[in-house]
Amino acid sequence: PASVSRAPRSSAPRRLRATADGFGSLTQNLNSAWQKAAGLGELNAENIKAPLRDIRRALLEADVSLPVVRRFVKRVEERALGTEVVKGVRPDQQLVKVVADELTNLMGGKQAPLATNTSGPTVILMAGLQGVGKTTACGKLATYLRRRQQRVLLVGTDVYRPAAIDQLRTLGEQVGMPVFDKGTEADPVDVAREGVAKAAAEGFDAVIVDTAGRLQVDPKLMAELQAIKDEVAAQETLLVVDAMTGQEAANLVDTFNQQIGITGALLTKLDGDSRGGAALSIREVSGRPIKFVGIGERMEDLDAFVPDRMTSRILGMGDVLTLVERAEEAVSAEEAARIQQKLMDANFDFNDFMGQMKMMERMGAFSNVMAMLPGGNKMTPKQMRDAQKSMKDFGAMIDVMTEEEKSNPDLLMPDAEDPADALARRERVAEESGKELEAVDLMVAQFQGMRLQMANLGKMMRGDIPMETAPPIPEGHARRRRPKGAAPKPLAMPAAAPEEAEPLAVE
């Protein structure tokens, strides 16, 4: 038989598939370790080698430093082999639990909260190299503290770059917070001292001091930072580092800590094309905790760094607790209770639906919200774009509805008292929103399905109907293109329960 020549395997590095939460392929690569452990009867010194190799490779590809990876894998092996197997627990589940615990320990174990000053304003010194987003991080941290009912004063001490002070002033106007600076001719130490004195005199809760950045670590930068830190007796000295620099971020934190003594790090751009190495390396390399992470471009896109929640996201289990906290900040308890009652009474209308979409916008970027849901980080960029487009399209359709239609969705339903009128309304919505009739039909069907599902849930919770006899939910309608020139068909709402949905495809 003819021989078949094979092309040589490329030595180029594999392109990492971006995910919603900025950890690249880390979650995906760890999954291969669980799969190899799943078929084992029990974990022993020989058969654990294959899943450990996958864990090691996953961490190295995430740009975790080699010494950290070696220590981590050794700890996982020792614990996995030394843990008594609980009856009914599979080997892969046992390994996931050990890795989860060790990942959490690797990132510090427990959350490291901001220090507070009981005798005056809490002084937070922000340091970092140029280009890492330090000044923007000052605005985000100020916004974070204001959401927790603190009055914050921003102080600009970067007298070397006029653009830096201008940027801080602009951020102050954007977030509605005062900025103290003395232009570009003043001494940075004097500016910091006077800014803190002003904050103390005027009853501010916190002072955020934006210091000068450099292109690289140099003695002059360190001496100035040390002088400012000593002068204002800062309770916190946070180093702002870029997550996209991977293990170099950890080395930078270590360098700053050794030279001036920092209290923690603020990690920016975790939502970007980072691979997670910085988040996993900083505490182990430097001994200092990550206190905050930037997860978007908005001023509100800053989260406290909680190790066990970050572990949950890395393992694809989401971060529901942070999601709940975001939701509580985005909507009042009264409004949440009102919407919940309307959902359960099947009185949820298009105005309420638009309100929910706006609430999601206040919670942060769509990709960040999805990353907090279990399995959400498996969504591919295309799936994320499609979901965002669907929400945008739904909003465009609702915008062109009349006030009567928005408050009374039944007017558009196929089973309305006047089906012909309902069809005419949907056709008008399609025309005015620039969408096809089938897209409007799909939106209406999905909206009605959600209303009925929530109404059934409400009845079951009240005990009006037993769970096993709950009526089925109408299934959504597949989007289809109507042949050109063909008359539109009224949308039917089938009574049959839907088949189990196919899982999202993962590239």
Coordinates of C-alpha atoms in Angstrom, one line a residue:
P1 CA 0.0 0.0 0.0
A2 CA 1.1 3.5 -0.7
S3 CA 2.7 5.3 2.2
V4 CA 1.1 8.4 3.6
S5 CA 3.4 11.2 4.5
R6 CA 2.5 13.3 7.5
A7 CA 3.2 16.9 7.9
P8 CA 5.7 17.6 10.7
R9 CA 4.0 18.8 13.9
S10 CA 4.3 22.5 14.3
S11 CA 6.6 23.8 17.1
A12 CA 4.6 27.0 17.4
P13 CA 2.8 27.4 20.7
R14 CA -0.8 26.5 20.8
R15 CA -3.2 29.5 20.6
L16 CA -5.0 29.8 23.9
R17 CA -8.8 30.0 23.6
A18 CA -10.1 33.1 25.3
T19 CA -12.8 32.6 27.9
A20 CA -15.1 35.0 29.7
D21 CA -13.1 35.4 32.8
G22 CA -9.5 36.0 31.5
F23 CA -8.0 32.7 32.6
G24 CA -7.5 31.5 29.0
S25 CA -7.3 27.8 28.7
L26 CA -6.5 27.1 32.3
T27 CA -9.9 25.7 33.1
Q28 CA -10.0 23.7 29.9
N29 CA -6.6 22.2 30.5
L30 CA -7.4 21.2 34.1
N31 CA -10.5 19.4 32.9
S32 CA -8.2 17.0 31.0
A33 CA -6.7 16.0 34.4
W34 CA -10.1 15.3 35.9
Q35 CA -11.0 13.2 32.9
K36 CA -7.9 11.0 33.3
A37 CA -8.6 10.6 36.9
A38 CA -12.2 9.7 36.3
G39 CA -11.5 6.2 34.9
L40 CA -9.2 5.2 37.8
G41 CA -10.3 2.8 40.5
E42 CA -8.3 4.7 43.1
L43 CA -5.5 7.1 43.1
N44 CA -2.0 5.6 43.7
A45 CA 1.6 6.7 43.2
E46 CA 1.7 5.3 39.7
N47 CA -1.7 6.2 38.1
I48 CA -1.8 9.8 39.5
K49 CA 1.2 10.7 37.3
A50 CA -0.9 11.3 34.2
P51 CA -3.4 13.8 35.8
L52 CA -0.5 15.5 37.6
R53 CA 1.3 16.0 34.3
D54 CA -1.8 17.7 33.0
I55 CA -2.1 19.9 36.1
R56 CA 1.6 20.9 35.7
R57 CA 1.2 21.7 32.1
A58 CA -2.0 23.7 32.7
L59 CA -0.3 25.9 35.3
L60 CA 2.8 26.4 33.1
E61 CA 0.7 27.4 30.2
A62 CA -1.1 29.9 32.5
D63 CA 2.4 31.5 33.1
V64 CA 2.8 30.4 36.7
S65 CA 6.5 30.3 37.5
L66 CA 8.2 26.8 37.5
P67 CA 9.2 26.8 41.2
V68 CA 5.6 27.6 42.2
V69 CA 4.3 24.9 39.9
R70 CA 6.7 22.3 41.3
R71 CA 5.8 23.1 44.9
F72 CA 2.0 23.1 44.1
V73 CA 2.1 19.8 42.2
K74 CA 4.1 18.2 45.0
R75 CA 1.5 19.4 47.6
V76 CA -1.4 18.1 45.5
E77 CA 0.3 14.7 45.1
E78 CA 1.0 14.3 48.8
R79 CA -2.5 15.3 49.8
A80 CA -4.2 13.2 47.1
L81 CA -2.3 10.1 48.1
G82 CA -2.5 10.8 51.8
T83 CA -6.3 11.5 51.9
E84 CA -8.5 8.7 53.0
V85 CA -11.0 7.9 50.2
V86 CA -14.6 8.6 51.3
K87 CA -17.0 5.9 50.1
G88 CA -18.9 7.0 47.0
V89 CA -16.4 9.7 46.1
R90 CA -14.8 9.1 42.6
P91 CA -11.0 9.6 42.1
D92 CA -11.6 12.7 39.9
Q93 CA -13.8 14.2 42.5
Q94 CA -11.2 13.6 45.2
L95 CA -8.5 15.2 43.0
V96 CA -10.7 18.2 42.2
K97 CA -11.2 18.8 45.9
V98 CA -7.5 18.6 46.7
V99 CA -6.6 20.9 43.8
A100 CA -9.3 23.4 44.8
D101 CA -8.0 23.5 48.4
E102 CA -4.4 23.9 47.2
L103 CA -5.4 26.6 44.7
T104 CA -7.1 28.6 47.4
N105 CA -4.1 28.2 49.7
L106 CA -1.8 29.2 46.8
M107 CA -3.7 32.5 46.5
G108 CA -3.6 33.2 50.3
G109 CA -6.4 31.1 51.8
K110 CA -8.5 33.9 53.1
Q111 CA -9.5 37.4 51.9
A112 CA -7.1 40.1 53.0
P113 CA -9.3 43.1 53.7
L114 CA -8.2 46.7 53.6
A115 CA -6.6 48.1 56.7
T116 CA -8.5 50.9 58.5
N117 CA -7.4 53.9 60.6
T118 CA -9.5 54.4 63.7
S119 CA -8.0 57.8 64.5
G120 CA -8.3 59.5 61.1
P121 CA -8.7 58.8 57.4
T122 CA -7.3 55.6 56.1
V123 CA -4.4 56.4 53.8
I124 CA -3.9 54.2 50.8
L125 CA -0.7 54.7 48.8
M126 CA -0.9 53.5 45.2
A127 CA 2.4 52.5 43.5
G128 CA 3.2 50.9 40.2
L129 CA 5.1 51.2 36.9
Q130 CA 3.8 53.2 34.0
G131 CA 1.2 51.7 31.7
V132 CA -0.4 49.3 34.3
G133 CA -3.5 51.4 34.8
K134 CA -2.5 52.8 38.2
T135 CA -4.3 56.2 38.0
T136 CA -7.4 54.4 36.6
A137 CA -7.1 51.9 39.5
C138 CA -7.2 54.9 41.9
G139 CA -10.6 56.0 40.5
K140 CA -11.9 52.4 40.6
L141 CA -10.8 51.9 44.3
A142 CA -12.4 55.3 45.2
T143 CA -15.7 54.1 43.5
Y144 CA -15.5 50.8 45.4
L145 CA -15.1 52.6 48.7
R146 CA -17.9 55.1 48.0
R147 CA -20.3 52.2 47.3
R148 CA -19.5 51.3 50.9
Q149 CA -20.5 54.7 52.2
Q150 CA -17.0 56.2 52.5
R151 CA -16.0 59.7 51.6
V152 CA -12.8 59.6 49.6
L153 CA -10.2 62.2 48.6
L154 CA -7.9 61.6 45.7
V155 CA -4.4 63.1 45.9
G156 CA -2.2 63.5 42.9
T157 CA 1.6 63.4 43.5
D158 CA 2.8 62.6 40.0
V159 CA 4.3 66.0 39.3
Y160 CA 6.5 64.7 36.5
R161 CA 3.7 64.1 34.0
P162 CA 1.1 66.8 33.6
A163 CA -1.1 64.3 31.8
A164 CA -1.2 62.2 35.0
I165 CA -2.6 65.0 37.1
D166 CA -5.1 65.9 34.3
Q167 CA -6.2 62.2 34.1
L168 CA -6.8 62.1 37.9
R169 CA -8.8 65.3 37.8
T170 CA -10.9 63.9 34.9
L171 CA -11.5 60.7 36.8
G172 CA -12.5 62.7 39.9
E173 CA -15.1 64.6 37.9
Q174 CA -16.2 61.3 36.3
V175 CA -16.8 59.6 39.6
G176 CA -17.9 62.7 41.5
M177 CA -15.0 62.8 44.0
P178 CA -12.7 65.7 45.0
V179 CA -9.1 65.7 43.8
F180 CA -6.2 67.5 45.6
D181 CA -3.0 68.4 43.8
K182 CA -0.6 71.3 43.5
G183 CA 0.3 71.1 39.9
T184 CA 3.6 70.0 38.4
E185 CA 6.0 72.3 40.4
A186 CA 5.3 71.0 43.9
D187 CA 7.3 68.5 45.8
P188 CA 5.5 65.1 45.8
V189 CA 6.1 64.5 49.6
D190 CA 4.6 68.0 50.4
V191 CA 1.5 67.3 48.2
A192 CA 0.9 64.0 49.9
R193 CA 1.3 65.5 53.4
E194 CA -1.0 68.4 52.7
G195 CA -3.6 66.2 51.0
V196 CA -3.8 63.9 54.0
A197 CA -4.0 66.9 56.4
K198 CA -6.9 68.3 54.3
A199 CA -8.7 64.9 54.4
A200 CA -8.3 64.7 58.2
A201 CA -9.6 68.3 58.7
E202 CA -12.6 67.8 56.4
G203 CA -13.7 64.5 57.8
F204 CA -12.9 62.2 54.9
D205 CA -12.9 58.5 55.5
A206 CA -10.1 57.6 53.1
V207 CA -7.3 59.2 51.1
I208 CA -6.0 57.5 47.9
V209 CA -2.6 58.9 47.0
D210 CA -1.6 58.4 43.3
T211 CA 2.2 58.3 43.0
A212 CA 4.5 58.7 40.0
G213 CA 5.2 55.7 37.9
R214 CA 8.4 54.8 36.1
L215 CA 9.2 52.7 33.0
Q216 CA 11.3 50.5 35.3
V217 CA 12.2 50.0 38.9
D218 CA 14.9 52.6 39.8
P219 CA 16.4 53.9 43.0
K220 CA 14.8 57.4 42.6
L221 CA 11.3 55.9 42.3
M222 CA 11.8 53.8 45.4
A223 CA 13.3 56.6 47.5
E224 CA 10.4 58.9 46.6
L225 CA 7.8 56.2 47.4
Q226 CA 9.5 55.4 50.7
A227 CA 9.6 59.2 51.6
I228 CA 5.8 59.6 50.9
K229 CA 5.0 56.4 52.7
D230 CA 6.9 57.5 55.8
E231 CA 5.5 61.1 55.7
V232 CA 1.8 60.1 55.5
A233 CA 2.1 56.9 57.6
A234 CA 0.1 55.0 55.1
Q235 CA -2.1 52.1 56.4
E236 CA -2.0 50.5 52.9
T237 CA 0.6 50.5 50.2
L238 CA -0.8 48.8 47.2
L239 CA 1.2 47.9 44.1
V240 CA -0.8 48.0 40.9
V241 CA 0.3 45.3 38.5
D242 CA -0.9 44.1 35.1
A243 CA -2.4 40.6 35.0
M244 CA -1.3 40.2 31.4
T245 CA 2.4 40.2 32.5
G246 CA 1.9 36.8 34.2
Q247 CA 4.7 35.7 36.6
E248 CA 6.5 38.9 36.0
A249 CA 3.8 40.6 38.0
A250 CA 4.6 38.3 40.9
N251 CA 8.3 39.2 40.6
L252 CA 7.5 42.9 40.6
V253 CA 5.4 42.6 43.7
D254 CA 8.3 40.8 45.4
T255 CA 10.8 43.5 44.4
F256 CA 8.7 46.4 45.6
N257 CA 7.9 44.5 48.9
Q258 CA 11.6 43.9 49.6
Q259 CA 12.6 47.5 48.9
I260 CA 9.8 49.6 50.4
G261 CA 7.4 47.1 52.1
I262 CA 4.0 46.9 50.5
T263 CA 0.8 45.6 52.0
G264 CA -0.7 44.0 48.9
A265 CA -1.4 44.1 45.2
L266 CA -4.2 45.4 43.0
L267 CA -4.3 43.2 39.8
T268 CA -5.6 45.0 36.7
K269 CA -6.9 43.6 33.4
L270 CA -7.9 40.2 34.7
D271 CA -10.7 40.3 32.2
G272 CA -8.2 40.7 29.3
D273 CA -6.1 38.1 27.5
S274 CA -4.3 37.0 30.6
R275 CA -3.6 33.4 31.5
G276 CA -4.0 33.5 35.3
G277 CA -0.4 33.2 36.2
A278 CA -0.2 36.5 38.1
A279 CA -3.3 35.7 40.2
L280 CA -1.8 32.3 41.1
S281 CA 1.8 33.4 41.7
I282 CA 1.8 36.7 43.6
R283 CA 1.2 35.4 47.1
E284 CA 3.5 32.4 46.8
V285 CA 6.4 34.4 45.3
S286 CA 6.1 37.7 47.3
G287 CA 4.3 36.7 50.5
R288 CA 1.9 39.6 49.9
P289 CA -1.8 39.1 49.1
I290 CA -3.8 40.3 46.2
K291 CA -6.4 42.7 47.6
F292 CA -8.3 43.7 44.5
V293 CA -8.8 42.7 40.9
G294 CA -9.8 44.9 38.0
I295 CA -12.3 43.0 35.7
G296 CA -13.4 45.6 33.2
E297 CA -13.1 49.1 31.9
R298 CA -15.9 50.8 34.0
M299 CA -15.1 52.5 37.2
E300 CA -17.3 50.0 39.0
D301 CA -15.3 47.0 37.6
L302 CA -13.2 46.3 40.7
D303 CA -13.7 43.4 43.0
A304 CA -12.2 42.4 46.3
F305 CA -9.9 39.4 45.8
V306 CA -11.4 36.4 47.6
P307 CA -9.2 33.3 47.0
D308 CA -11.9 30.6 47.4
R309 CA -14.2 32.4 45.0
M310 CA -11.4 32.8 42.5
T311 CA -10.7 29.1 42.8
S312 CA -14.3 28.4 42.0
R313 CA -14.1 30.5 38.8
I314 CA -10.8 28.8 37.7
L315 CA -12.5 25.3 38.1
G316 CA -15.5 26.4 36.1
M317 CA -17.9 26.5 39.0
G318 CA -18.6 30.2 38.8
D319 CA -18.7 32.8 41.6
V320 CA -22.3 33.1 42.6
L321 CA -21.6 35.0 45.9
T322 CA -19.9 37.8 44.1
L323 CA -22.7 37.8 41.5
V324 CA -25.3 38.2 44.3
E325 CA -23.3 41.1 45.8
R326 CA -23.2 42.8 42.5
A327 CA -27.0 42.3 42.1
E328 CA -27.6 43.7 45.5
E329 CA -25.6 46.8 44.6
A330 CA -27.4 47.2 41.2
V331 CA -31.0 47.0 42.5
S332 CA -32.7 47.9 45.8
A333 CA -34.2 45.2 48.0
E334 CA -37.7 46.7 47.4
E335 CA -37.3 46.7 43.6
A336 CA -36.0 43.1 43.7
A337 CA -39.0 42.0 45.8
R338 CA -41.4 43.8 43.5
I339 CA -39.9 42.1 40.4
Q340 CA -39.9 38.7 42.1
Q341 CA -43.6 39.0 43.0
K342 CA -44.5 40.1 39.4
L343 CA -42.6 37.1 38.0
M344 CA -44.3 34.6 40.2
D345 CA -47.8 36.2 39.5
A346 CA -47.1 36.1 35.7
N347 CA -47.5 39.9 35.7
F348 CA -44.0 40.5 34.4
D349 CA -44.1 42.9 31.4
F350 CA -41.7 44.3 28.8
N351 CA -41.0 47.3 31.0
D352 CA -39.8 45.0 33.8
F353 CA -37.8 43.0 31.3
M354 CA -36.0 46.2 30.1
G355 CA -35.4 47.1 33.7
Q356 CA -33.7 43.7 34.3
M357 CA -31.4 44.2 31.3
K358 CA -30.4 47.6 32.5
M359 CA -29.7 46.1 35.9
M360 CA -27.4 43.6 34.3
E361 CA -25.6 46.4 32.6
R362 CA -25.0 48.0 36.0
M363 CA -23.6 44.7 37.3
G364 CA -20.7 44.9 34.8
A365 CA -19.7 43.7 31.5
F366 CA -21.8 40.8 30.1
S367 CA -18.7 38.5 29.9
N368 CA -17.8 39.2 33.5
V369 CA -21.4 38.4 34.7
M370 CA -21.4 35.2 32.7
A371 CA -18.0 34.2 34.1
M372 CA -19.6 34.2 37.6
L373 CA -22.2 31.6 36.6
P374 CA -21.3 27.9 36.9
G375 CA -20.0 26.8 33.5
G376 CA -20.2 30.4 32.2
N377 CA -16.5 30.6 31.5
K378 CA -17.0 27.8 28.9
M379 CA -18.8 30.1 26.6
T380 CA -16.7 30.9 23.5
P381 CA -16.2 34.5 22.4
K382 CA -18.7 33.8 19.5
Q383 CA -21.3 32.5 21.9
M384 CA -20.8 35.5 24.1
R385 CA -21.2 37.9 21.2
D386 CA -24.3 36.1 20.0
A387 CA -25.9 36.3 23.5
Q388 CA -25.1 40.0 23.7
K389 CA -26.5 40.6 20.3
S390 CA -29.7 38.8 21.2
M391 CA -30.1 41.0 24.3
K392 CA -29.5 44.1 22.2
D393 CA -32.0 42.9 19.6
F394 CA -34.6 42.3 22.3
G395 CA -34.1 45.8 23.6
A396 CA -34.5 47.3 20.1
M397 CA -37.8 45.4 19.6
I398 CA -39.1 46.5 23.0
D399 CA -38.1 50.1 22.3
V400 CA -40.5 50.4 19.3
M401 CA -43.5 49.0 21.2
T402 CA -46.2 51.3 22.3
E403 CA -46.6 51.9 26.0
E404 CA -49.7 49.8 26.0
E405 CA -47.8 46.9 24.5
K406 CA -44.9 47.2 26.9
S407 CA -47.3 47.1 29.9
N408 CA -49.5 44.4 28.4
P409 CA -47.4 41.7 26.6
D410 CA -50.5 39.6 26.0
L411 CA -51.5 41.9 23.1
L412 CA -48.6 40.4 21.1
M413 CA -49.1 36.8 22.0
P414 CA -50.3 34.3 19.4
D415 CA -53.1 33.2 21.7
A416 CA -54.4 36.7 22.2
E417 CA -58.1 37.4 22.0
D418 CA -57.5 38.8 18.6
P419 CA -54.7 36.8 16.9
A420 CA -54.8 38.8 13.7
D421 CA -54.3 42.0 15.7
A422 CA -51.4 40.4 17.7
L423 CA -49.8 39.3 14.4
A424 CA -50.2 42.8 13.0
R425 CA -48.5 44.3 16.1
R426 CA -45.6 41.9 15.8
E427 CA -45.2 42.7 12.1
R428 CA -45.1 46.4 13.0
V429 CA -42.5 45.8 15.7
A430 CA -40.4 43.9 13.2
E431 CA -40.6 46.6 10.6
E432 CA -39.9 49.5 13.0
S433 CA -37.0 47.7 14.8
G434 CA -35.4 46.6 11.5
K435 CA -35.7 42.9 12.5
E436 CA -37.4 39.9 10.8
L437 CA -40.8 38.8 11.9
E438 CA -39.3 35.5 13.0
A439 CA -36.9 37.3 15.4
V440 CA -39.9 39.1 17.0
D441 CA -41.8 35.8 17.2
L442 CA -38.8 34.2 18.9
M443 CA -38.5 37.0 21.4
V444 CA -42.2 36.9 22.3
A445 CA -42.1 33.1 22.6
Q446 CA -39.1 33.2 24.9
F447 CA -40.5 36.0 27.0
Q448 CA -43.8 34.1 27.4
G449 CA -42.0 30.9 28.3
M450 CA -40.1 32.7 31.0
R451 CA -43.3 34.2 32.4
L452 CA -45.0 30.9 32.5
Q453 CA -42.0 29.1 34.0
M454 CA -41.7 31.6 36.8
A455 CA -45.5 31.6 37.4
N456 CA -45.4 27.8 37.7
L457 CA -42.5 28.1 40.1
G458 CA -44.5 30.5 42.2
K459 CA -47.5 28.2 42.4
M460 CA -45.3 25.3 43.4
M461 CA -43.6 27.4 46.2
R462 CA -47.1 28.4 47.4
G463 CA -48.3 24.8 47.3
D464 CA -51.0 25.6 44.7
I465 CA -49.8 22.8 42.5
P466 CA -47.7 19.7 43.2
M467 CA -44.3 19.8 41.6
E468 CA -44.9 16.6 39.6
T469 CA -48.1 18.0 37.9
A470 CA -46.8 21.4 37.0
P471 CA -47.9 22.3 33.5
P472 CA -45.3 22.2 30.8
I473 CA -43.6 25.3 29.5
P474 CA -44.1 26.3 25.9
E475 CA -40.9 25.7 24.0
G476 CA -39.1 28.5 22.1
H477 CA -39.2 28.6 18.3
A478 CA -36.2 28.0 16.2
R479 CA -35.3 31.1 14.1
R480 CA -36.1 30.5 10.5
R481 CA -36.0 32.6 7.4
R482 CA -39.3 33.0 5.5
P483 CA -39.0 32.5 1.8
K484 CA -39.0 35.8 0.0
G485 CA -42.6 36.8 -1.0
A486 CA -44.2 34.2 1.2
A487 CA -47.0 35.3 3.6
P488 CA -46.0 35.3 7.3
K489 CA -47.5 32.5 9.4
P490 CA -49.0 33.2 12.8
L491 CA -46.8 31.9 15.6
A492 CA -48.2 28.8 17.3
M493 CA -47.5 28.1 20.9
P494 CA -47.2 24.3 21.2
A495 CA -48.4 22.6 24.3
A496 CA -45.8 19.9 24.4
A497 CA -42.9 20.2 26.9
P498 CA -39.6 21.0 25.3
E499 CA -36.9 18.3 24.8
E500 CA -33.8 18.7 26.9
A501 CA -31.7 21.5 25.4
E502 CA -28.4 20.8 23.9
P503 CA -25.4 22.0 25.9
L504 CA -23.5 25.0 24.7
A505 CA -20.8 24.0 22.2
V506 CA -17.3 24.7 23.4
E507 CA -14.6 25.3 20.8

